[in-house]
Amino acid sequence: MRVGLLTGGGDCPGLNAVIRAVVRKGEMEYGDELIGFLDAWDGVMDRRIMPLDVRSMRGMLPKGGTLLGTRRGSPYDRPDGLESVVATFHDVGLDALIVVGGNGSLTVAHNLFRDLGLPIVGVPKTIDNDVVGTDTTFGFNTAVQTATDAIDRLHTTAESHDRVMVVEVMGRDSGWLATHAGIAGGATVILIPEQPFDIDEVCTILRARHQRGRYASIVVVAEGAEPVEGTMPSQEKVYDLFGHVRRRGVADRLAPEIEGRTGFETRVVLLGHIQRGGTPSAFDRVLATRYGLAAIDAVHASAWGQMAVLRGDDVMLMPMAETADKTRAVDLSLYRNVASVFFG
Ligand code: F6P
């Protein structure tokens, strides 16, 4: 078969491990011809192609980012988008397309399968871990470790200066990364999009901690966390090129409120794209590899419209329809029964 592959949305560690696994099994076991599309859907529409073979996969397993490049945006955003995708399938003689993406790309993949009947299979990725239907996405484990390492370092400087450090982590719509890195890093408070925060409560927690003689605190805040309405000045909405709200900046609003209300010296740290970069953890390499193998097997089973997911220890298939247009929220019992036990 001639099988295409694209990586879409924000990059994350482990994308190259998926590509390598697809190419390895596709070429060696199925005798496939593998083709990479550059820069996600742009490469499909504009027919920008890279041949992929086992030789060219050398050294890719531990490499962060994606050798195919990635972009946001979709064929549905371009007047000739759908037409161009169909033409590419036809002209390139594509028998299948594997889409490695987060919520946005998997929704587009599902829609193309539903609307045009294209032979597409999905693989979930994102450091946000917010894809419905899978226990975890690859990229998340690495990002949690990166954020935790940063928090560990911030503890020592915060303690030396008796400061509050407000650490903003990624997570536009969900607080998985904040919750896990906050628990792992011993955060004083964790703020997530799923649970609007009350600045008074945050300050009460910090004051109580200082009264107990702990003069340094780490507040971990997901970029999408929002104050309870009316409790803090509202933020002006900024959009990216694709119309997504750019959430970055909640820490900058939070820090002066904390300093002003408590009198504790406060600093802001934005971890930003550092969380997406670098080499994948062993866990993510294994998961990405398993997803890649499951995806090429799905292609040969003609399991169109399906995606690889992790359930317990098993990688299996699930219809992309079940994840399209959804976001997987943090398990609030983890937040309430584990994370918040250590607040203060
Ligand atoms: O989707 C993953 C993610 O890392 C989000 O956590 C974050 O809000 C967004 O991407 C940032 O996107 P960009 O790379 O376009 O700035």
Coordinates of C-alpha atoms and ligand atoms in Angstrom, one line a residue:
M1 CA 0.0 0.0 0.0
R2 CA 1.0 3.6 -0.4
V3 CA 0.6 5.1 3.1
G4 CA 0.8 8.8 3.9
L5 CA 1.7 10.3 7.3
L6 CA 1.3 13.8 8.8
T7 CA 1.9 15.4 12.1
G8 CA -0.5 18.2 13.0
G9 CA -1.1 20.8 15.7
G10 CA 1.5 21.7 18.4
D11 CA 4.5 19.5 18.3
C12 CA 5.4 17.2 21.2
P13 CA 8.2 14.8 22.1
G14 CA 7.6 11.4 20.6
L15 CA 6.3 12.3 17.1
N16 CA 9.4 11.0 15.4
A17 CA 9.1 7.7 17.3
V18 CA 5.6 7.2 15.9
I19 CA 6.8 7.9 12.3
R20 CA 9.7 5.5 12.8
A21 CA 7.4 2.8 14.1
V22 CA 5.0 3.2 11.2
V23 CA 7.8 3.2 8.7
R24 CA 9.5 0.2 10.2
K25 CA 6.5 -2.1 10.3
G26 CA 5.0 -0.7 7.1
E27 CA 8.1 -1.3 5.1
M28 CA 9.5 -4.4 6.7
E29 CA 6.4 -6.4 7.4
Y30 CA 3.8 -5.1 5.0
G31 CA 6.0 -4.0 2.1
D32 CA 4.4 -0.5 2.1
E33 CA 5.6 2.6 0.5
L34 CA 5.6 5.4 3.1
I35 CA 5.2 9.1 2.3
G36 CA 5.4 12.0 4.7
F37 CA 3.4 15.2 4.1
L38 CA 5.3 18.3 5.2
D39 CA 3.7 20.8 7.6
A40 CA 0.5 18.9 8.3
W41 CA -2.5 19.6 6.1
D42 CA -0.6 22.3 4.2
G43 CA 1.6 19.5 2.8
V44 CA -1.4 17.5 1.8
M45 CA -3.1 20.4 0.1
D46 CA 0.1 21.7 -1.6
R47 CA 1.4 18.2 -2.3
R48 CA 4.7 18.7 -0.4
I49 CA 6.0 15.2 0.1
M50 CA 8.9 13.4 1.7
P51 CA 9.6 9.8 1.0
L52 CA 10.1 7.8 4.2
D53 CA 12.0 4.6 4.6
V54 CA 13.7 2.6 7.3
R55 CA 17.2 4.1 6.4
S56 CA 15.9 7.6 6.8
M57 CA 14.6 6.8 10.3
R58 CA 18.0 6.3 11.8
G59 CA 18.6 8.3 14.9
M60 CA 15.0 9.5 15.0
L61 CA 13.7 7.7 18.1
P62 CA 15.1 10.1 20.7
K63 CA 14.6 13.2 18.7
G64 CA 12.1 15.8 19.8
G65 CA 9.9 17.8 17.4
T66 CA 8.8 16.3 14.1
L67 CA 10.9 15.6 11.1
L68 CA 7.8 16.3 9.0
G69 CA 7.1 19.7 10.4
T70 CA 3.7 20.7 11.8
R71 CA 1.2 23.5 11.5
R72 CA -2.2 24.4 12.9
G73 CA -5.0 25.0 10.5
S74 CA -7.1 22.7 8.4
P75 CA -8.4 22.1 4.8
Y76 CA -11.8 23.3 6.1
D77 CA -10.2 26.8 6.5
R78 CA -9.3 27.1 2.8
P79 CA -11.9 27.5 0.0
D80 CA -10.1 24.9 -2.2
G81 CA -9.0 22.8 0.8
L82 CA -11.2 19.7 0.5
E83 CA -10.8 19.6 -3.2
S84 CA -7.0 19.8 -2.9
V85 CA -7.0 17.0 -0.3
V86 CA -9.1 14.7 -2.5
A87 CA -6.9 15.6 -5.6
T88 CA -3.8 14.7 -3.6
F89 CA -5.2 11.3 -2.5
H90 CA -6.0 10.6 -6.1
D91 CA -2.9 11.9 -7.9
V92 CA -0.4 10.5 -5.3
G93 CA -2.3 7.2 -5.3
L94 CA -2.7 7.3 -1.6
D95 CA -4.3 4.2 0.0
A96 CA -4.3 5.5 3.5
L97 CA -3.4 8.5 5.6
I98 CA -2.2 8.3 9.2
V99 CA -2.8 11.6 11.1
V100 CA -0.8 12.1 14.3
G101 CA -2.5 15.0 16.1
G102 CA -4.2 16.4 19.1
N103 CA -7.9 17.4 19.4
G104 CA -7.8 19.8 16.5
S105 CA -6.1 17.5 14.0
L106 CA -8.1 14.4 15.1
T107 CA -11.3 16.4 14.6
V108 CA -10.3 17.4 11.1
A109 CA -9.3 13.8 10.4
H110 CA -12.6 12.5 11.6
N111 CA -14.5 15.1 9.6
L112 CA -12.6 14.2 6.4
F113 CA -13.4 10.6 7.0
R114 CA -17.0 11.4 7.7
D115 CA -17.6 13.9 4.9
L116 CA -15.4 12.5 2.1
G117 CA -15.0 8.8 3.1
L118 CA -11.2 9.2 3.1
P119 CA -9.2 6.2 4.4
I120 CA -7.7 7.9 7.5
V121 CA -6.4 6.5 10.8
G122 CA -5.5 8.6 13.9
V123 CA -2.9 8.7 16.6
P124 CA -3.4 10.9 19.6
K125 CA -0.5 13.2 20.7
T126 CA -0.3 16.3 22.9
I127 CA 1.6 17.4 26.0
D128 CA -1.9 18.6 27.3
N129 CA -3.2 15.0 27.7
D130 CA -6.6 16.2 26.9
V131 CA -7.7 13.8 24.2
V132 CA -11.0 11.9 25.0
G133 CA -10.9 8.1 24.9
T134 CA -7.2 7.4 25.7
D135 CA -5.7 7.1 29.2
T136 CA -2.8 9.2 28.0
T137 CA -1.3 10.8 25.0
F138 CA 2.4 10.6 24.3
G139 CA 4.3 13.8 25.0
F140 CA 2.5 14.3 28.3
N141 CA 4.9 12.3 30.4
T142 CA 8.0 14.2 29.0
A143 CA 6.3 17.5 29.6
V144 CA 5.4 16.7 33.1
Q145 CA 9.0 15.8 33.8
T146 CA 10.3 19.0 32.2
A147 CA 7.9 21.1 34.3
T148 CA 8.7 19.1 37.4
D149 CA 12.4 19.6 36.9
A150 CA 11.8 23.4 36.6
I151 CA 9.6 23.5 39.7
D152 CA 12.3 21.6 41.7
R153 CA 14.8 24.3 40.7
L154 CA 12.5 27.1 41.6
H155 CA 12.0 25.7 45.1
T156 CA 15.7 26.5 46.0
T157 CA 15.7 30.0 44.7
A158 CA 12.2 30.7 46.2
E159 CA 13.5 29.5 49.6
S160 CA 16.7 31.6 49.4
H161 CA 14.6 34.8 48.8
D162 CA 11.5 33.9 50.7
R163 CA 9.4 34.4 47.6
V164 CA 6.3 33.2 46.0
M165 CA 7.0 31.8 42.5
V166 CA 4.0 31.8 40.2
V167 CA 4.9 29.1 37.5
E168 CA 2.7 29.1 34.4
V169 CA 2.5 25.8 32.6
M170 CA 0.8 25.0 29.3
G171 CA -2.8 23.8 29.2
R172 CA -5.2 26.0 27.3
D173 CA -8.3 23.9 28.0
S174 CA -7.2 21.4 30.6
G175 CA -5.1 21.2 33.7
W176 CA -3.5 17.8 33.4
L177 CA 0.0 19.1 33.1
A178 CA -0.4 21.6 35.9
T179 CA -2.0 19.0 38.2
H180 CA 0.7 16.3 37.6
A181 CA 3.7 18.6 37.6
G182 CA 2.2 20.4 40.7
I183 CA 1.8 17.2 42.6
A184 CA 5.2 15.9 41.5
G185 CA 6.9 19.3 42.3
G186 CA 5.2 19.8 45.7
A187 CA 3.3 23.0 44.7
T188 CA 1.7 25.1 47.4
V189 CA -1.4 25.7 45.2
I190 CA -2.4 24.4 41.7
L191 CA -4.8 26.3 39.5
I192 CA -6.5 24.7 36.5
P193 CA -9.0 25.6 33.9
E194 CA -11.5 23.1 35.1
Q195 CA -11.8 24.8 38.5
P196 CA -12.1 28.6 38.5
F197 CA -10.0 30.0 41.3
D198 CA -10.8 32.5 44.0
I199 CA -7.8 34.8 44.5
D200 CA -8.8 35.4 48.2
E201 CA -8.6 31.6 48.8
V202 CA -5.2 31.5 47.1
C203 CA -3.9 34.3 49.3
T204 CA -5.4 32.7 52.5
I205 CA -3.5 29.4 51.7
L206 CA -0.2 31.4 51.2
R207 CA -0.7 33.4 54.4
A208 CA -1.4 30.3 56.4
R209 CA 1.8 28.6 55.0
H210 CA 3.9 31.7 56.0
Q211 CA 2.4 31.7 59.4
R212 CA 3.6 28.1 59.8
G213 CA 7.1 29.4 59.1
R214 CA 7.3 28.4 55.4
Y215 CA 8.2 31.6 53.7
A216 CA 8.6 30.3 50.1
S217 CA 5.7 29.0 48.0
I218 CA 5.2 27.7 44.5
V219 CA 1.9 28.4 42.7
V220 CA 1.5 26.3 39.6
V221 CA -1.0 27.8 37.2
A222 CA -2.2 26.3 33.9
E223 CA -2.3 29.0 31.2
G224 CA -6.1 28.4 30.8
A225 CA -7.0 28.8 34.5
E226 CA -9.6 31.5 35.1
P227 CA -10.5 33.4 38.3
V228 CA -14.1 33.1 39.6
E229 CA -16.0 35.8 37.7
G230 CA -15.7 39.3 39.2
T231 CA -12.9 38.4 41.6
M232 CA -10.0 39.7 39.5
P233 CA -9.7 42.1 36.6
S234 CA -10.7 40.3 33.4
Q235 CA -8.2 39.5 30.7
E236 CA -8.3 40.9 27.2
K237 CA -8.7 38.0 24.8
V238 CA -5.8 37.5 22.3
Y239 CA -6.2 35.1 19.4
D240 CA -3.6 33.2 17.4
L241 CA -3.7 33.1 13.6
F242 CA -6.1 30.2 13.7
G243 CA -8.6 31.9 16.0
H244 CA -7.6 29.9 19.1
V245 CA -7.6 32.0 22.3
R246 CA -4.0 32.5 23.3
R247 CA -4.1 32.0 27.0
R248 CA -0.6 32.9 28.0
G249 CA -0.4 35.5 30.7
V250 CA -2.5 34.4 33.7
A251 CA 0.6 34.3 35.9
D252 CA 1.3 37.9 35.0
R253 CA -2.1 38.9 36.3
L254 CA -1.9 36.6 39.3
A255 CA 1.5 37.7 40.7
P256 CA 0.7 41.4 41.4
E257 CA -2.6 40.3 43.0
I258 CA -0.8 38.0 45.3
E259 CA 2.0 40.5 46.1
G260 CA -0.5 43.3 46.6
R261 CA -2.9 41.3 48.9
T262 CA -0.3 39.4 51.0
G263 CA 2.8 41.6 50.8
F264 CA 4.9 38.6 49.9
E265 CA 7.5 39.2 47.2
T266 CA 6.3 37.4 44.1
R267 CA 8.0 36.4 40.8
V268 CA 6.6 34.9 37.6
V269 CA 8.1 32.1 35.6
L270 CA 6.6 31.1 32.2
L271 CA 7.8 27.7 31.2
G272 CA 6.2 28.1 27.7
H273 CA 7.5 26.0 24.8
I274 CA 10.3 24.6 26.8
Q275 CA 7.7 22.1 27.9
R276 CA 7.2 20.9 24.3
G277 CA 10.8 20.7 23.3
G278 CA 13.6 18.1 23.7
T279 CA 14.0 14.4 23.7
P280 CA 11.0 12.2 24.7
S281 CA 11.0 10.2 27.9
A282 CA 11.4 6.4 27.8
F283 CA 7.7 6.2 28.6
D284 CA 6.7 8.4 25.6
R285 CA 9.1 6.6 23.3
V286 CA 7.4 3.3 24.1
L287 CA 3.9 4.6 23.9
A288 CA 4.6 6.5 20.6
T289 CA 6.1 3.3 19.2
R290 CA 3.1 1.2 20.2
Y291 CA 0.7 3.8 18.7
G292 CA 2.7 3.8 15.5
L293 CA 2.5 0.0 15.2
A294 CA -1.2 0.0 16.0
A295 CA -1.8 2.7 13.3
I296 CA -0.1 0.8 10.5
D297 CA -1.9 -2.4 11.6
A298 CA -5.2 -0.4 11.5
V299 CA -4.4 0.7 8.0
H300 CA -4.0 -3.0 6.9
A301 CA -7.2 -3.9 8.7
S302 CA -9.0 -1.0 6.8
A303 CA -10.1 0.4 10.2
W304 CA -10.9 3.8 8.6
G305 CA -12.0 6.5 11.0
Q306 CA -10.4 4.8 13.9
M307 CA -7.5 5.9 16.2
A308 CA -5.1 4.1 18.5
V309 CA -5.8 4.6 22.2
L310 CA -4.3 3.4 25.4
R311 CA -6.7 1.7 27.9
G312 CA -4.9 0.3 30.9
D313 CA -1.9 -1.5 29.5
D314 CA -3.5 -2.2 26.2
V315 CA -3.3 -0.2 22.9
M316 CA -6.5 -0.6 21.0
L317 CA -8.7 1.2 18.4
M318 CA -11.5 3.6 18.9
P319 CA -13.6 5.6 16.5
M320 CA -12.3 9.1 16.1
A321 CA -16.0 10.2 16.2
E322 CA -15.8 9.6 19.9
T323 CA -13.1 12.2 20.4
A324 CA -13.9 14.8 17.7
D325 CA -14.8 18.2 19.1
K326 CA -14.2 17.2 22.7
T327 CA -11.6 18.0 25.4
R328 CA -10.8 15.6 28.2
A329 CA -11.0 17.4 31.5
V330 CA -8.8 16.6 34.4
D331 CA -10.1 14.0 36.7
L332 CA -11.3 16.2 39.5
S333 CA -11.0 13.5 42.1
L334 CA -7.2 13.6 41.4
Y335 CA -7.3 17.4 41.9
R336 CA -9.5 17.4 45.0
N337 CA -8.4 14.2 46.7
V338 CA -4.7 14.1 45.9
A339 CA -3.3 17.5 44.7
S340 CA -5.3 19.7 47.2
V341 CA -4.3 17.6 50.2
F342 CA -0.9 19.3 49.9
F343 CA -2.1 22.8 49.3
G344 CA -0.6 25.3 51.9
Ligands
F6P1 O1 -1.8 22.2 22.2 C1 -0.7 22.1 22.9 C2 -0.3 23.4 23.4 O2 1.1 23.3 23.8 C3 -1.1 24.1 24.4 O3 -0.9 23.7 25.7 C4 -0.8 25.6 24.2 O4 -1.8 26.4 24.7 C5 -0.6 25.7 22.8 O5 -0.2 24.4 22.3 C6 0.4 26.7 22.3 O6 0.4 26.7 21.0 P1 1.5 27.5 20.0 O7 2.6 26.6 19.8 O8 0.7 27.7 18.8 O9 1.9 28.7 20.7

